[in-house]
Short mmCIF file of C-alpha atoms in Angstrom, two decimals:
data_model
loop_
_atom_site.label_atom_id
_atom_site.label_comp_id
_atom_site.label_asym_id
_atom_site.label_seq_id
_atom_site.Cartn_x
_atom_site.Cartn_y
_atom_site.Cartn_z
CA UNK A 1 -223.05 -40.06 -57.87
CA UNK A 2 -222.06 -43.69 -57.86
CA UNK A 3 -218.54 -45.08 -57.93
CA UNK A 4 -217.17 -48.54 -58.75
CA UNK A 5 -215.02 -50.43 -56.30
CA UNK A 6 -212.64 -53.36 -56.76
CA UNK A 7 -213.69 -57.03 -56.49
CA UNK A 8 -214.56 -57.82 -52.90
CA UNK A 9 -215.20 -60.80 -50.65
CA UNK A 10 -217.82 -61.30 -47.98
CA UNK A 11 -217.20 -64.37 -45.80
CA UNK A 12 -219.51 -66.26 -43.48
CA UNK A 13 -218.34 -66.52 -39.88
CA UNK A 14 -217.57 -69.31 -39.28
CA UNK A 15 -216.49 -69.80 -42.88
CA UNK A 16 -219.13 -72.23 -44.09
CA UNK A 17 -219.61 -73.22 -47.75
CA UNK A 18 -223.08 -73.24 -49.26
CA UNK A 19 -224.65 -70.38 -47.28
CA UNK A 20 -227.21 -68.48 -49.37
CA UNK A 21 -226.53 -64.74 -49.40
CA UNK A 22 -229.93 -63.08 -49.80
CA UNK A 23 -229.07 -59.43 -49.08
CA UNK A 24 -226.06 -57.15 -49.39
CA UNK A 25 -225.84 -53.64 -47.96
CA UNK A 26 -223.06 -51.07 -47.91
CA UNK A 27 -222.63 -49.39 -44.51
CA UNK A 28 -220.62 -46.24 -43.77
CA UNK A 29 -218.46 -45.81 -40.67
CA UNK A 30 -221.31 -43.92 -38.97
CA UNK A 31 -223.82 -46.70 -39.71
CA UNK A 32 -225.61 -45.16 -42.71
CA UNK A 33 -226.75 -47.65 -45.38
CA UNK A 34 -225.92 -46.85 -49.01
CA UNK A 35 -227.45 -48.45 -52.09
CA UNK A 36 -225.44 -50.74 -54.38
CA UNK A 37 -225.77 -51.05 -58.12
CA UNK A 38 -224.84 -53.63 -60.76
CA UNK A 39 -225.34 -56.51 -58.31
CA UNK A 40 -225.63 -60.06 -59.64
CA UNK A 41 -228.97 -61.79 -59.11
CA UNK A 42 -229.71 -62.99 -55.57
CA UNK A 43 -229.29 -65.39 -53.91
CA UNK A 44 -225.56 -66.09 -54.07
CA UNK A 45 -223.93 -69.05 -52.37
CA UNK A 46 -220.67 -69.00 -50.46
CA UNK A 47 -217.92 -71.10 -52.06
CA UNK A 48 -215.66 -73.80 -50.64
CA UNK A 49 -213.81 -71.16 -48.58
CA UNK A 50 -217.07 -69.88 -47.04
CA UNK A 51 -216.80 -66.61 -48.99
CA UNK A 52 -218.55 -64.96 -51.90
CA UNK A 53 -216.53 -62.80 -54.31
CA UNK A 54 -218.23 -60.27 -56.55
CA UNK A 55 -217.00 -57.62 -58.97
CA UNK A 56 -218.33 -54.78 -61.09
CA UNK A 57 -220.51 -53.48 -58.26
CA UNK A 58 -221.09 -49.74 -57.83
CA UNK A 59 -221.98 -47.81 -54.69
CA UNK A 60 -224.07 -44.67 -54.27
CA UNK A 61 -221.45 -42.62 -52.46
CA UNK A 62 -217.77 -42.32 -51.65
CA UNK A 63 -215.74 -42.74 -48.49
CA UNK A 64 -215.17 -45.60 -46.04
CA UNK A 65 -217.55 -48.58 -46.14
CA UNK A 66 -217.98 -52.20 -45.26
CA UNK A 67 -220.46 -54.60 -46.82
CA UNK A 68 -222.99 -56.50 -44.74
CA UNK A 69 -224.50 -59.72 -46.11
CA UNK A 70 -227.72 -61.19 -44.66
CA UNK A 71 -227.33 -58.54 -41.90
CA UNK A 72 -224.79 -60.96 -40.33
CA UNK A 73 -221.56 -61.29 -42.32
CA UNK A 74 -219.28 -58.31 -42.79
CA UNK A 75 -216.55 -57.62 -45.32
CA UNK A 76 -213.36 -55.79 -44.49
CA UNK A 77 -213.56 -52.00 -44.54
CA UNK A 78 -212.59 -50.29 -47.78
CA UNK A 79 -212.51 -46.81 -49.29
CA UNK A 80 -214.41 -45.75 -52.40
CA UNK A 81 -213.03 -42.84 -54.41
CA UNK A 82 -215.20 -40.65 -56.64
CA UNK A 83 -215.90 -42.13 -60.08
CA UNK A 84 -214.45 -40.55 -63.17
#
């Protein structure tokens, strides 16, 4: 099933404002892609701090993940627990 996870940031490297985020993928520690749900409409644009923050997103799976935006910019790793 799918599980929600807390609000999360993906930042451009270097942190550049105004970058259009056109794709977001969840990736497990072993490199498997998982689908995301409840995403806001694409594209998103990085803010003044070079990051995009989103909330209310769900993931099709549980365990350790990181998010990959535009196949270039990675979030920190995080754990998703089973939904209730």
